[in-house]
Coordinates of C-alpha atoms and ligand atoms in Angstrom, one line a residue:
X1 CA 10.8 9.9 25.1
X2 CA 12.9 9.7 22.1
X3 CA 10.9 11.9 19.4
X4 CA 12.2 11.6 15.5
X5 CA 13.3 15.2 14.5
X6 CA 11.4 14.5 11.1
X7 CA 8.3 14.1 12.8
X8 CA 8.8 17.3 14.6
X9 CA 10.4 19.5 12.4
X10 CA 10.4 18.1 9.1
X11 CA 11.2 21.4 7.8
X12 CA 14.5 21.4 9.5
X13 CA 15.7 17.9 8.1
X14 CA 18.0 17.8 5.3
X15 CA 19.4 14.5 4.8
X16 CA 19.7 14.1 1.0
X17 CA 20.7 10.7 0.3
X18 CA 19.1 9.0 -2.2
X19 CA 16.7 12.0 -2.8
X20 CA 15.9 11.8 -6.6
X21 CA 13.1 12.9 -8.2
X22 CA 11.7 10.0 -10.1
X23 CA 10.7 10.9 -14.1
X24 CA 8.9 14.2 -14.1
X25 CA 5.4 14.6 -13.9
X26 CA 2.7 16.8 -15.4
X27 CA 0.4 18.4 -12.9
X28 CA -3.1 17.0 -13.3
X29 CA -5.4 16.9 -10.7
X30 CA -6.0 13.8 -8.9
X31 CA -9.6 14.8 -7.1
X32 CA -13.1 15.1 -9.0
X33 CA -13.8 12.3 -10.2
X34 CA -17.3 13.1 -12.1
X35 CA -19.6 10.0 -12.9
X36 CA -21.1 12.2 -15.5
X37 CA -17.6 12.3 -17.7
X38 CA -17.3 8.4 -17.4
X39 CA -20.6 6.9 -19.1
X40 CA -21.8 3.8 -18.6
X41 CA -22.1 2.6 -21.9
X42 CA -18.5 4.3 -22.1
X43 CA -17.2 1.8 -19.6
X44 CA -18.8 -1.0 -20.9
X45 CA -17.4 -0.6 -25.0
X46 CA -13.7 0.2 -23.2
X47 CA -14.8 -3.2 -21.1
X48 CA -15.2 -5.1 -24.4
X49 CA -13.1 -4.0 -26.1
X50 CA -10.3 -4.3 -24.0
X51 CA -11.3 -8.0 -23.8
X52 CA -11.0 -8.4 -27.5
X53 CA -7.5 -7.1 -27.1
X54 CA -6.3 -9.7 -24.3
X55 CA -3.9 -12.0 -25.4
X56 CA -2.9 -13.9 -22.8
X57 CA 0.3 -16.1 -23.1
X58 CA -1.7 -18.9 -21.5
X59 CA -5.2 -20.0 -22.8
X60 CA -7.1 -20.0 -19.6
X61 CA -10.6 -18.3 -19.1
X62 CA -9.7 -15.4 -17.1
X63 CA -12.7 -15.5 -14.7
X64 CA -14.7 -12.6 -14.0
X65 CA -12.5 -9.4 -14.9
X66 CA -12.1 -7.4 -17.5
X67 CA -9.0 -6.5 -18.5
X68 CA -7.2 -3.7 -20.6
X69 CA -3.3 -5.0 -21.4
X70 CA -0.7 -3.8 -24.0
X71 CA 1.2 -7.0 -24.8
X72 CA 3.6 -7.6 -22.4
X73 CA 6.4 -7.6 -23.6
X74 CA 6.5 -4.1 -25.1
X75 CA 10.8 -2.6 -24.6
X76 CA 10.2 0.0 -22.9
X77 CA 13.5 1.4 -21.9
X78 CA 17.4 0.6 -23.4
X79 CA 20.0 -0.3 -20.6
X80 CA 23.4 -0.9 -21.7
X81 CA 22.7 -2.9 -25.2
X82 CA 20.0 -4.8 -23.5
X83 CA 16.5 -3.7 -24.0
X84 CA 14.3 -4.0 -20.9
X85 CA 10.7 -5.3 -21.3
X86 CA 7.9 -3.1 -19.5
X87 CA 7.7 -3.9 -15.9
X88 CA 4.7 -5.0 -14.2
X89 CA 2.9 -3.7 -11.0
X90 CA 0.8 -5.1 -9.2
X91 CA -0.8 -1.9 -6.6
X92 CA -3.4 -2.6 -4.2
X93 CA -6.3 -0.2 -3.4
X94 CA -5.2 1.9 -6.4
X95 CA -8.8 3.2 -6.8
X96 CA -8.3 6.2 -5.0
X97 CA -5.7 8.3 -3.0
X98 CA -1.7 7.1 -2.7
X99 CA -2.5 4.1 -5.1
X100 CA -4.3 6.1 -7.9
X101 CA -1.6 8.5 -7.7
X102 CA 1.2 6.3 -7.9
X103 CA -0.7 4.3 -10.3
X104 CA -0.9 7.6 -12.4
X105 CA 3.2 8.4 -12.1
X106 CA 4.4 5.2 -12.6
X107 CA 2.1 5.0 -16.3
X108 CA 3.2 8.5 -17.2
X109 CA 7.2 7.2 -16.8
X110 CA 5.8 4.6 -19.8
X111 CA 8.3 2.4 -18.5
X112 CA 5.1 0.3 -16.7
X113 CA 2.1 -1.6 -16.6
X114 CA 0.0 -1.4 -13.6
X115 CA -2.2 -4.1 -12.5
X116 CA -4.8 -1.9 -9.9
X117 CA -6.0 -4.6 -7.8
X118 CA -9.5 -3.3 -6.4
X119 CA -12.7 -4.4 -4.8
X120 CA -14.8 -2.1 -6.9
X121 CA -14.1 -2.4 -10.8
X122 CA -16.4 0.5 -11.9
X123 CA -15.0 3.0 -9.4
X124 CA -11.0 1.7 -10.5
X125 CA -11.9 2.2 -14.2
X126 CA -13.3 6.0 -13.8
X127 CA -10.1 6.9 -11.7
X128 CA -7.3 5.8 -14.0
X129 CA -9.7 7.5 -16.6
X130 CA -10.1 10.5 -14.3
X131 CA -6.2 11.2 -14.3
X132 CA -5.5 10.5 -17.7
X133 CA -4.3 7.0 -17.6
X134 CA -3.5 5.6 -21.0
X135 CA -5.9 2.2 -21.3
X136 CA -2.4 0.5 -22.7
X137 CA -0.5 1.5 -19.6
X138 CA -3.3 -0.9 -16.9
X139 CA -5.2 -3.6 -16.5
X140 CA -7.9 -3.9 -12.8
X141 CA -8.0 -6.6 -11.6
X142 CA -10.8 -7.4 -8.7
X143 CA -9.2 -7.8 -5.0
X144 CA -10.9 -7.8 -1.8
X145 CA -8.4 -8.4 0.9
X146 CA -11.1 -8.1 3.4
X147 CA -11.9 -11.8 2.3
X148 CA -9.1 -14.4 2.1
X149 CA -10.4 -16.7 -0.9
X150 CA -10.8 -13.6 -3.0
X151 CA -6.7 -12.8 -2.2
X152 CA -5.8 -16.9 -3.4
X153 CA -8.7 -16.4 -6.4
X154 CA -6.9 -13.2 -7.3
X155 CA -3.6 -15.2 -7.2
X156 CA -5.0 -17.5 -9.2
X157 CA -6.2 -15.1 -11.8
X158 CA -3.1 -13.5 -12.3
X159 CA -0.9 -16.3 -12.6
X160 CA -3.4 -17.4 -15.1
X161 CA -3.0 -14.2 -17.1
X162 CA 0.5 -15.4 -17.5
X163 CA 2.5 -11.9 -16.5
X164 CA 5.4 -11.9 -14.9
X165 CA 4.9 -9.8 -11.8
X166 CA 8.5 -7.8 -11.4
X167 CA 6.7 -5.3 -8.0
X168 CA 3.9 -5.9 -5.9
X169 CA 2.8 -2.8 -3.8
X170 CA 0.3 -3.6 -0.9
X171 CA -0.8 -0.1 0.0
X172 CA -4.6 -0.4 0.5
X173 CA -6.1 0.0 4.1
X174 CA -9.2 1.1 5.5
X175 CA -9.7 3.2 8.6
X176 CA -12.1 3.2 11.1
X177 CA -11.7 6.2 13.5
X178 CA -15.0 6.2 15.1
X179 CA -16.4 2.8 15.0
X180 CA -17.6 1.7 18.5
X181 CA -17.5 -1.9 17.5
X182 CA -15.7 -3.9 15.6
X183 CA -16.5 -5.1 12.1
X184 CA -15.1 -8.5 11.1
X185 CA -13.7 -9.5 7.7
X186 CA -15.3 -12.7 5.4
X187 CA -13.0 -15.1 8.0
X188 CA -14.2 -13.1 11.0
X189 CA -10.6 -11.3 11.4
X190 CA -11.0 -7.5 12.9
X191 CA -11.6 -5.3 9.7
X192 CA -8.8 -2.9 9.8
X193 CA -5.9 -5.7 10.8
X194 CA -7.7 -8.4 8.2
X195 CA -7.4 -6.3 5.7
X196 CA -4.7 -4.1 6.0
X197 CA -2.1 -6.8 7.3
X198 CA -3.8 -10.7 7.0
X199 CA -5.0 -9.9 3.3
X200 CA -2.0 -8.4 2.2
X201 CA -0.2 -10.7 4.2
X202 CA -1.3 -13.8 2.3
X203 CA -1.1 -11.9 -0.7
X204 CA 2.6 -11.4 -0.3
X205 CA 3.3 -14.8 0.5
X206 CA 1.6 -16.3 -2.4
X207 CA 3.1 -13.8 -4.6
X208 CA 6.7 -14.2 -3.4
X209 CA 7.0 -17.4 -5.8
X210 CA 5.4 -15.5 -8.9
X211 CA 8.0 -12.6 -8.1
X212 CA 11.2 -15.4 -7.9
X213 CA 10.2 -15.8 -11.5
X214 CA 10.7 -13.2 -12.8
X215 CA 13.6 -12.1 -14.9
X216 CA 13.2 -8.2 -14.4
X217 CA 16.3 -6.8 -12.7
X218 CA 15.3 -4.7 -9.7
X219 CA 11.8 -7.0 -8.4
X220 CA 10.8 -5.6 -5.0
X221 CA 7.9 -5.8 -2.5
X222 CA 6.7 -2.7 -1.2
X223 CA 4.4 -2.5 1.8
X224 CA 3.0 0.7 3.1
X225 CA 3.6 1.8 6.2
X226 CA 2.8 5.1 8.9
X227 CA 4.0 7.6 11.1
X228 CA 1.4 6.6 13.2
X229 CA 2.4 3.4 13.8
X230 CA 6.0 4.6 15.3
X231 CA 6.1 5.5 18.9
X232 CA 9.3 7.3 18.2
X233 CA 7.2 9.9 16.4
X234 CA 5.0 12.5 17.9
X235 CA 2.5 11.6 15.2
X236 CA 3.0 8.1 16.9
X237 CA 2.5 9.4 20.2
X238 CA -0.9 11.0 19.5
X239 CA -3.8 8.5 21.8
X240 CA -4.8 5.6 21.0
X241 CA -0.7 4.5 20.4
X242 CA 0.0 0.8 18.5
X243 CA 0.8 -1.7 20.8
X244 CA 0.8 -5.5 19.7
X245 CA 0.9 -6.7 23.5
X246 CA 1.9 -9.9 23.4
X247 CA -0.4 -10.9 21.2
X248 CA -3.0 -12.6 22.4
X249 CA -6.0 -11.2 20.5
X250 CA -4.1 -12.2 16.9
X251 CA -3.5 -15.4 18.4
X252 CA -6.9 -16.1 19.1
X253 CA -7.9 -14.6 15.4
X254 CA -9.2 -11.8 16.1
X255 CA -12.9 -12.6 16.2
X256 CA -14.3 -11.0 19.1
X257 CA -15.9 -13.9 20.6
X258 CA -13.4 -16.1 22.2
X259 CA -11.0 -13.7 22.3
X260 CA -10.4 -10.2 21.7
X261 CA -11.1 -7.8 18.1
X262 CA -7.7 -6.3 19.2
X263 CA -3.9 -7.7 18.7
X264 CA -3.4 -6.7 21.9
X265 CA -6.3 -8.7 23.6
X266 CA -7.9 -5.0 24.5
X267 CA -11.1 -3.1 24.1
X268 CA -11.8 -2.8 20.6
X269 CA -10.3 1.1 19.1
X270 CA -10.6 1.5 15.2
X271 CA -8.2 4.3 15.3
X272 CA -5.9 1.7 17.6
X273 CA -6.4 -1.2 15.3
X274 CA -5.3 1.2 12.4
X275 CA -1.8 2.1 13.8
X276 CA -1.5 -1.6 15.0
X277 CA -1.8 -2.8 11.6
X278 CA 0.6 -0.9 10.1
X279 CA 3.3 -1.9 12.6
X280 CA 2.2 -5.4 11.8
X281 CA 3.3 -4.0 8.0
X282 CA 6.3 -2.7 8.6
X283 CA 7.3 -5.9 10.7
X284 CA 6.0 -8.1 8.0
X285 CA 8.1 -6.0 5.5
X286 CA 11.1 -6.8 7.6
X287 CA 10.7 -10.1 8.6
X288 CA 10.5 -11.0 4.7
X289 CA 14.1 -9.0 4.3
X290 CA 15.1 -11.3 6.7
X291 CA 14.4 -14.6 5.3
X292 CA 14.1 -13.7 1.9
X293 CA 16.5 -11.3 0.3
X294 CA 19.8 -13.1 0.7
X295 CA 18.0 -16.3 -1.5
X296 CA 16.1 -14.2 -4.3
X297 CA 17.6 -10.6 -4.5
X298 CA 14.1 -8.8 -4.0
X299 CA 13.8 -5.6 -2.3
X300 CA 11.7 -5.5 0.6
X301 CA 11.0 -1.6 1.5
X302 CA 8.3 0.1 3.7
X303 CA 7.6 3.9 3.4
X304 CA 5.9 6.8 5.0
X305 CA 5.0 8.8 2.3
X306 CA 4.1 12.1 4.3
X307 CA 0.6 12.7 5.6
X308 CA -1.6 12.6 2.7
X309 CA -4.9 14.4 4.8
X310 CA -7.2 14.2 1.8
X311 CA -7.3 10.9 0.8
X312 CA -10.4 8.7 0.9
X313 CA -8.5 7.3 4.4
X314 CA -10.5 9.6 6.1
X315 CA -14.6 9.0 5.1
X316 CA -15.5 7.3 7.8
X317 CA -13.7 10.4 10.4
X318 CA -16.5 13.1 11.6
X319 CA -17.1 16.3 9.0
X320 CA -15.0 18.5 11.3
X321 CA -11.9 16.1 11.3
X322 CA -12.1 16.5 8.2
X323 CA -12.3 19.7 7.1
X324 CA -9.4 21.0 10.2
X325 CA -7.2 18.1 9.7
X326 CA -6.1 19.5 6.2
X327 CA -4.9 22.6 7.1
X328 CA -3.8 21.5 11.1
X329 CA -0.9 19.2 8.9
X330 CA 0.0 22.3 6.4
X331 CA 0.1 25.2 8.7
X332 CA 0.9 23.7 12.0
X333 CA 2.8 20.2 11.9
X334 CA 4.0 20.9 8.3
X335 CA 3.8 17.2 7.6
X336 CA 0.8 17.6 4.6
X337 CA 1.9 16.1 1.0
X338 CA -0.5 16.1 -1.6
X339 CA -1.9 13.2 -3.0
X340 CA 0.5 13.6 -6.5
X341 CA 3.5 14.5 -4.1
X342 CA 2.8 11.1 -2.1
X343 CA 2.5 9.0 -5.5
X344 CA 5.4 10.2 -6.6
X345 CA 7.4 9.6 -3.6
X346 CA 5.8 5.8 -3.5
X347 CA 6.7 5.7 -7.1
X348 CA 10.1 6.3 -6.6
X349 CA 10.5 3.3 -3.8
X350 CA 8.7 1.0 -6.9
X351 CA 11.1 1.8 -9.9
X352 CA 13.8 4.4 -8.5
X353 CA 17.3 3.0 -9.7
X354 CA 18.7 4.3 -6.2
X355 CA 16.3 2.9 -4.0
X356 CA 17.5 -0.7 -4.1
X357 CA 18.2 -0.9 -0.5
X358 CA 16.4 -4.2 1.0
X359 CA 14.4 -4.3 4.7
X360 CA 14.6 -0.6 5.3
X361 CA 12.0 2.4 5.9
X362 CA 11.9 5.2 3.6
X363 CA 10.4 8.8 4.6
X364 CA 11.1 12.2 2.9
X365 CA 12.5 15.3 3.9
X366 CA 10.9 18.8 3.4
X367 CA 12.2 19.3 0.0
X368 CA 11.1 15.7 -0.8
X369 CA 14.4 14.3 -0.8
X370 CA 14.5 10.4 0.5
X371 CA 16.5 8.8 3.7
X372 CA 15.9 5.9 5.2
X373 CA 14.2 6.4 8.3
X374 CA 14.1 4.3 11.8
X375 CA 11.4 2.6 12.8
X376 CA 10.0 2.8 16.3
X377 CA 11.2 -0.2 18.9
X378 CA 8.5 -1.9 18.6
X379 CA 7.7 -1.6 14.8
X380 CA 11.8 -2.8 14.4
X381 CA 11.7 -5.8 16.9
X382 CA 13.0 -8.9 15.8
X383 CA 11.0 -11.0 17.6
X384 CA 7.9 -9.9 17.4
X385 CA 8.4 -9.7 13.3
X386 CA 8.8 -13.1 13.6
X387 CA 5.8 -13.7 15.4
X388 CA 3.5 -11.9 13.5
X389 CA 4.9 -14.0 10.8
X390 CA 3.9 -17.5 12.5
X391 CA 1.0 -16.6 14.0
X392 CA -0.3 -14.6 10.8
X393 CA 0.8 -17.5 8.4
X394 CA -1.5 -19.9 10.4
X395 CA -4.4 -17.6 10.4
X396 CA -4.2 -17.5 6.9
X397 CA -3.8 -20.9 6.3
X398 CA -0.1 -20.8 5.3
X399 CA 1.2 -23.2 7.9
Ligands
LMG1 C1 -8.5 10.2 18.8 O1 -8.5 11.4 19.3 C2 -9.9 9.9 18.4 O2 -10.7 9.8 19.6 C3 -10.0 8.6 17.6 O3 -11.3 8.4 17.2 C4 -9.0 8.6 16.5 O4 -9.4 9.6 15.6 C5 -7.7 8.9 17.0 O5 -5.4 9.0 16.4 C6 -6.7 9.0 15.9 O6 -7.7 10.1 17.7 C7 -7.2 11.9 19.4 C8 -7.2 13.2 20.0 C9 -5.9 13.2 20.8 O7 -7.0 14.2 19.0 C10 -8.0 15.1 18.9 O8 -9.1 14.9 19.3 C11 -7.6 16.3 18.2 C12 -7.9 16.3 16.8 C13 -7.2 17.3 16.1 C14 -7.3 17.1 14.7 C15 -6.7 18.2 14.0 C16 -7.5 19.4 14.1 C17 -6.7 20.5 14.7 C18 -7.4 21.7 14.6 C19 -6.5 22.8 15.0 C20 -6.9 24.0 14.3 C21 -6.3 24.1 13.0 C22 -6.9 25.1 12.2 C23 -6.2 25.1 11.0 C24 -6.1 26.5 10.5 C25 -4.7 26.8 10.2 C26 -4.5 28.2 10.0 C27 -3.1 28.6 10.1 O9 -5.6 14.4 21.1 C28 -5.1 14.5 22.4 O10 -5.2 13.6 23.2 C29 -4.6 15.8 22.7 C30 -3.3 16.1 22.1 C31 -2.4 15.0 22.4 C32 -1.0 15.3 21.8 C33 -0.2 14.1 22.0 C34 1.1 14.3 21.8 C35 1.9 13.7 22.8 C36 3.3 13.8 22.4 C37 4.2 13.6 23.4 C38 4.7 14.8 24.0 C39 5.6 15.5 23.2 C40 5.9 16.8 23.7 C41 6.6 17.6 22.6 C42 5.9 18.8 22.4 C43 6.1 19.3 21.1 C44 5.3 20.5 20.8 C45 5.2 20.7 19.4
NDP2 P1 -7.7 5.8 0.5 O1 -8.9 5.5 1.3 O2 -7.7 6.9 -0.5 O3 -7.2 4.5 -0.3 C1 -7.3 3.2 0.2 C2 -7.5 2.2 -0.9 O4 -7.7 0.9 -0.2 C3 -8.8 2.4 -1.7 O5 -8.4 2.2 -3.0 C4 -9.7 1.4 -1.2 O6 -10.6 0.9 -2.1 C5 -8.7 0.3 -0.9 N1 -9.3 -0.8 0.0 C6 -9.9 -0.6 1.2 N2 -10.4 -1.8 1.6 C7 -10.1 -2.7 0.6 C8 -10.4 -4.1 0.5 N3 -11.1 -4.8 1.4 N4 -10.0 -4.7 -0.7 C9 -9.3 -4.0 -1.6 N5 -9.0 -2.7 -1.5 C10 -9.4 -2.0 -0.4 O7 -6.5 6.0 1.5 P2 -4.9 6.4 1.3 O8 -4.6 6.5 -0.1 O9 -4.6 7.5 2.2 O10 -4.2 5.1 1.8 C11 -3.3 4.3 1.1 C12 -2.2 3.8 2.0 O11 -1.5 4.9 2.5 C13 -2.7 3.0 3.2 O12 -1.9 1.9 3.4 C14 -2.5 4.0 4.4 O13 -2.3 3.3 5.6 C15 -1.3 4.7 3.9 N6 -1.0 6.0 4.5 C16 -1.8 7.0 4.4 C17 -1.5 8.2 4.9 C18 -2.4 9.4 4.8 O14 -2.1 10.4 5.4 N7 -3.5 9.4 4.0 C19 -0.3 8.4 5.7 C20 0.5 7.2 5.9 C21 0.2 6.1 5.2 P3 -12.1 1.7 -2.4 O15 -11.7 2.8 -3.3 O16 -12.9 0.6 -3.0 O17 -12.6 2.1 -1.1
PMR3 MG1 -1.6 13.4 13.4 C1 4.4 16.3 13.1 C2 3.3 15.9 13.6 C3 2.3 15.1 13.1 C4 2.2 14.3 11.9 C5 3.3 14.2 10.8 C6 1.0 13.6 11.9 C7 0.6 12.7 10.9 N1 0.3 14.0 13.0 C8 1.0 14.9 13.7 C9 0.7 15.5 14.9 C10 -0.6 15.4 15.5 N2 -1.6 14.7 15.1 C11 -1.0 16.1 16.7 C12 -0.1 17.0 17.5 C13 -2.3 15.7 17.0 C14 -3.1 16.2 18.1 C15 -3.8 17.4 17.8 C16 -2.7 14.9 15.9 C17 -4.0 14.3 15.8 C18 -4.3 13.4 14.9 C19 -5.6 12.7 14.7 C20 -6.8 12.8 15.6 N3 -3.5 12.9 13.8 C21 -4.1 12.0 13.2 C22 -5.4 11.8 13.7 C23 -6.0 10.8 12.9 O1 -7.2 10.4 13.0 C24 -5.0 10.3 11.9 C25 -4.7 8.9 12.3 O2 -4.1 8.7 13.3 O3 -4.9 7.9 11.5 C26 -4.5 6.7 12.0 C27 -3.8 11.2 12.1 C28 -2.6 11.3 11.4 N4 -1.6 12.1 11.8 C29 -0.6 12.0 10.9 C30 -0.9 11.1 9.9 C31 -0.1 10.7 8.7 C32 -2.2 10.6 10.2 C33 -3.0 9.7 9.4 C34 -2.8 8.6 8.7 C35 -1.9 7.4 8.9 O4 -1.1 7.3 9.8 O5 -1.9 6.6 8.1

């Protein structure tokens, strides 16, 4: 078995490449989120108030959200004699963990606005204010991609809120280590593939048209992928290992009736469905390179961002898992990043000047410099990209 010597040893891999530290970050904490420092009547005068201060280009109602915008247009940065408008970033599940964090880095670099798209407002709104988050530098935006009309009604907002959209990260996931059956998504998809692939699969693909328009120079779609999911990894090679089969489960739609909660037509695994889903993303991320990039210039990228053993990613995992698995990836694999580390690192795919390379797989080595990283066979097969594409795009009602 072929076994990635960044996996093994990451502390004997020095390729420096592209390895550039993106802007430079103050250390703040990233944990403690305290419900006493966030009042309610806080949040709900920041809530109003921000509303007063939405100007949207367009005149639609905005339905449901609240939002907290600078205008967008503000020059941010001076390239050559041209002055470069603020980007904008759209980052999934940015309530907690990798998104938070990279949410945090990419507003400190002033050089963004980040659009958290999140199923729970409340919970979004005391993060970005637990690490500091300057109320001009975001806007939340509500997202469940566990439900498929709430991904084309979050669309819908946002095109309505008449922003370009210049990167779109999908990075939120859910886990479910020790479920013993399967929970189902508002379609009836299998939870952790529904969300983490079919409603950031739609999302992508709805969002590739808003992205075309835009004039920003380096637009790129980011999808978050895993160790895990690689078989050419040790990590990958811990049981249960991803294995899309051929299919038949996601063929069937995953509903556990008819046909199996698993891609694989299997017995349902939440730990399984997990590293299944993120192949699924890093196919999908390639199979977008593929018939995209030539035609509109945007990046495609997937990343492993190190194993981030604190995060939220984790809840559902036994006590003990939890409290070993921190220090099992400092002490014995090596492979732990911190939570401001990983942000950084996914920061640096979304606005990175050196990072422009399109359909590839980023990792880090151990002094956190990047290289583009090979994916396993599986998660790099042509074929089956392409058919988690078509069969994906029907579920979702694409074609
Ligand atoms: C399943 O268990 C769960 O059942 C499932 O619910 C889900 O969670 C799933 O992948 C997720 O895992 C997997 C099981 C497999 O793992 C465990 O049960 C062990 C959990 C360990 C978690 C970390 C805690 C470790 C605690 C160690 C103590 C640390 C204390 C810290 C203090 C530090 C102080 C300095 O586990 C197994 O099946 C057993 C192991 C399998 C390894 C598989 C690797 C195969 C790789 C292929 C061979 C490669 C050979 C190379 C050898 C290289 C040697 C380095
Ligand atoms: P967290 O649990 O901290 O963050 C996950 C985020 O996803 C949360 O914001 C969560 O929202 C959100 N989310 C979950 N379900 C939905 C949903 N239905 N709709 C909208 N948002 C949802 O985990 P991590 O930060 O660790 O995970 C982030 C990404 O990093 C994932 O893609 C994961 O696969 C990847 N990753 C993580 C690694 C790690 O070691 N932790 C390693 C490699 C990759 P809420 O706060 O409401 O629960
Ligand atoms: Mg793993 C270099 C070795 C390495 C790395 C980088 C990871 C990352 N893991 C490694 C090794 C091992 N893990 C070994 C040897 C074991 C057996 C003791 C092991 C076990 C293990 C478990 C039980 N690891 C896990 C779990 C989980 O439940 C996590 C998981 O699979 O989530 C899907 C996990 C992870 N290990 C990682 C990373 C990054 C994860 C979690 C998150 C993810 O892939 O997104």
């Amino acid at each position: 078995m072929a076994l990635q010597a960044a996996a093994l040893l990451p502390s004997a891999f020095s390729i420096h490449k592209e390895g550039k530290s993106s802007a430079s970050l103050k250390e703040s904490s990233l944990f403690g989120v305290s419900l006493s420092d966030h009042s309610k009547a806080d949040f709900i005068s920041s809530a109003l108030k921000t509303k007063r201060e939405f100007t949207s280009r367009k005149l639609s109602a905005i339905r449901g959200q609240a939002m907290a915008t600078a205008p967008t247009f503000t020059p941010a940065t001076v390239q050559g004699k041209k002055t470069l408008r603020k980007g904008n970033v759209i980052v999934t599940g940015a309530s907690s963990g990798l998104g938070l964090a990279t949410a945090k880095a990419l507003a400190e670099t002033g050089k963004w606005h980040i659009i958290m798209a999140c199923r729970d407002f409340l919970k979004t709104e005391k993060a970005a204010k637990s690490v500091g988050m300057a109320k001009e530098n975001y806007t939340i935006m509500h997202l469940d991609l566990a439900s498929l009309e709430s991904v084309r009604q979050f669309v819908d907002n946002f095109k309505r809120s008449g922003r370009p959209l210049d990167v779109l990260v999908c990075n939120a996931a859910v886990y479910q280590p020790t479920a013993r059956e399967p929970s189902f998504t508002a379609e009836g998809f299998e939870l952790s593939v529904g969300t983490n692939h079919l409603g950031h699969f739609l999302l992508s693909r709805l969002m590739l048209d808003e992205m075309k328009q835009s004039d920003y120079p380096s637009k790129r779609l980011i999808i978050v992928g895993s160790i895990t999911g690689n078989t050419n990894t040790l990590a990958g090679n811990v049981p249960p290992k991803a294995n899309l089969g051929d299919m038949r489960g996601l063929q069937g739609g995953l509903n556990g009736l008819n046909t199996s909660s698993m891609i694989d037509g299997g017995e349902f695994d939440g730990a399984k469905a997990y590293k299944d889903s993120k192949v699924c993303n890093m196919l999908t991320m390639q199979e977008f390179h593929r018939r995209y990039h030539e035609d509109t210039g945007i990046t495609f990228a997937s990343l492993y961002p190190g194993c981030i053993a604190t995060t939220g990613l984790f809840r559902e995992h036994i006590p003990l898992f939890r409290l070993l698995f921190p220090p099992f990836q400092k002490f014995i694999t090596k492979g732990f990043v911190s939570e401001e580390e990983a942000g950084k690192r996914l920061a640096q795919v979304v606005s990175d000047p050196s990072l422009t390379k399109s359909g590839v797989y980023w990792s880090w080595n151990k002094d956190s410099a990047s290289f583009v990283n090979q994916l396993s066979q599986e998660a790099s097969d042509v074929d089956k990209a392409r058919k988690v594409w078509e069969v994906s795009g029907k579920l979702v009602g694409l074609s």
